[in-house]
Structures are given as structure tokens and as C-alpha cells.
Amino acid sequence: MQIPWQAVDPETLESLIEAFVLREGTDYGEQEKSLAEKVEDVRAQLQDGRAVLVWSELHETVNIMPAGEVGADT
């Protein structure tokens, strides 16, 4: 199930994004980005619809996923 990012408390959203960024371990190429920069990148993706918050009933967790990867049953 998708959760509108606007419906999440700002501090909670910040924590969710930070946790996502820290566990993803994404390679940013030759120039590494700071945690703050990575968080802002993900926030921008949520705001413009490229990424969405998804609640997993099975795992009882919230994840951030690319919008194109979220199925109709999510």
C-alpha cells in the first residue's frame, strides 16, 4: 500500500529517508555525496513522484521504491 509522503510527520519522514539511504549503499560514482545530499535527493524524488513510500503488511515495514516498480497491488 502506498503512503503519501505528505501524510507522514516531517521528523518521521526524515528518519525514514535517512534509514533508506544508509541501508542502500548506493554508489554515486567518482564524487561521493554526503548523507544530507543523499537525503535531499531522495526527498526530491518523493516530492516529484519518481519515488513512493510503500507499506508492507507482510513485513510491517515502510520502504521507499521507484514509482515505476510499485505494482497495482501495493
GROMACS .gro file of C-alpha atoms in nm:
model
   74
    1MET     CA    1   0.000   0.000   0.000
    2GLN     CA    2   0.137   0.342  -0.094
    3ILE     CA    3   0.159   0.611   0.172
    4PRO     CA    4   0.152   0.976   0.061
    5TRP     CA    5   0.478   1.131   0.183
    6GLN     CA    6   0.283   1.445   0.273
    7ALA     CA    7   0.085   1.245   0.531
    8VAL     CA    8   0.398   1.149   0.726
    9ASP     CA    9   0.526   1.364   1.012
   10PRO     CA   10   0.832   1.559   0.886
   11GLU     CA   11   1.064   1.415   1.152
   12THR     CA   12   0.944   1.063   1.078
   13LEU     CA   13   0.989   1.118   0.704
   14GLU     CA   14   1.344   1.243   0.765
   15SER     CA   15   1.420   0.930   0.969
   16LEU     CA   16   1.270   0.702   0.703
   17ILE     CA   17   1.474   0.865   0.429
   18GLU     CA   18   1.796   0.853   0.634
   19ALA     CA   19   1.743   0.484   0.714
   20PHE     CA   20   1.677   0.412   0.346
   21VAL     CA   21   1.989   0.598   0.231
   22LEU     CA   22   2.210   0.431   0.491
   23ARG     CA   23   2.095   0.078   0.408
   24GLU     CA   24   2.101   0.118   0.029
   25GLY     CA   25   2.476   0.177  -0.001
   26THR     CA   26   2.434   0.334  -0.343
   27ASP     CA   27   2.744   0.407  -0.549
   28TYR     CA   28   2.747   0.769  -0.661
   29GLY     CA   29   3.047   0.738  -0.890
   30GLU     CA   30   3.366   0.939  -0.857
   31GLN     CA   31   3.216   1.209  -0.636
   32GLU     CA   32   3.069   1.070  -0.315
   33LYS     CA   33   2.772   1.260  -0.172
   34SER     CA   34   2.716   1.347   0.193
   35LEU     CA   35   2.430   1.193   0.388
   36ALA     CA   36   2.247   1.526   0.376
   37GLU     CA   37   2.281   1.541  -0.004
   38LYS     CA   38   2.156   1.184  -0.042
   39VAL     CA   39   1.860   1.255   0.186
   40GLU     CA   40   1.770   1.564  -0.018
   41ASP     CA   41   1.796   1.364  -0.342
   42VAL     CA   42   1.551   1.104  -0.211
   43ARG     CA   43   1.320   1.375  -0.073
   44ALA     CA   44   1.313   1.540  -0.417
   45GLN     CA   45   1.228   1.205  -0.576
   46LEU     CA   46   0.936   1.162  -0.334
   47GLN     CA   47   0.815   1.516  -0.398
   48ASP     CA   48   0.818   1.486  -0.777
   49GLY     CA   49   0.670   1.136  -0.784
   50ARG     CA   50   0.975   0.938  -0.901
   51ALA     CA   51   0.976   0.750  -0.569
   52VAL     CA   52   0.699   0.646  -0.331
   53LEU     CA   53   0.661   0.529   0.027
   54VAL     CA   54   0.528   0.174   0.044
   55TRP     CA   55   0.389  -0.008   0.349
   56SER     CA   56   0.443  -0.385   0.354
   57GLU     CA   57   0.171  -0.558   0.551
   58LEU     CA   58   0.368  -0.883   0.537
   59HIS     CA   59   0.681  -0.735   0.694
   60GLU     CA   60   0.512  -0.442   0.873
   61THR     CA   61   0.772  -0.203   0.733
   62VAL     CA   62   0.785   0.112   0.524
   63ASN     CA   63   1.016   0.124   0.223
   64ILE     CA   64   1.100   0.378  -0.046
   65MET     CA   65   1.073   0.245  -0.401
   66PRO     CA   66   1.093   0.383  -0.752
   67ALA     CA   67   0.738   0.467  -0.859
   68GLY     CA   68   0.767   0.251  -1.169
   69GLU     CA   69   0.841  -0.060  -0.963
   70VAL     CA   70   0.530  -0.039  -0.747
   71GLY     CA   71   0.265  -0.282  -0.861
   72ALA     CA   72  -0.108  -0.220  -0.863
   73ASP     CA   73  -0.149  -0.445  -0.558
   74THR     CA   74   0.095  -0.240  -0.348
   0.00000   0.00000   0.00000
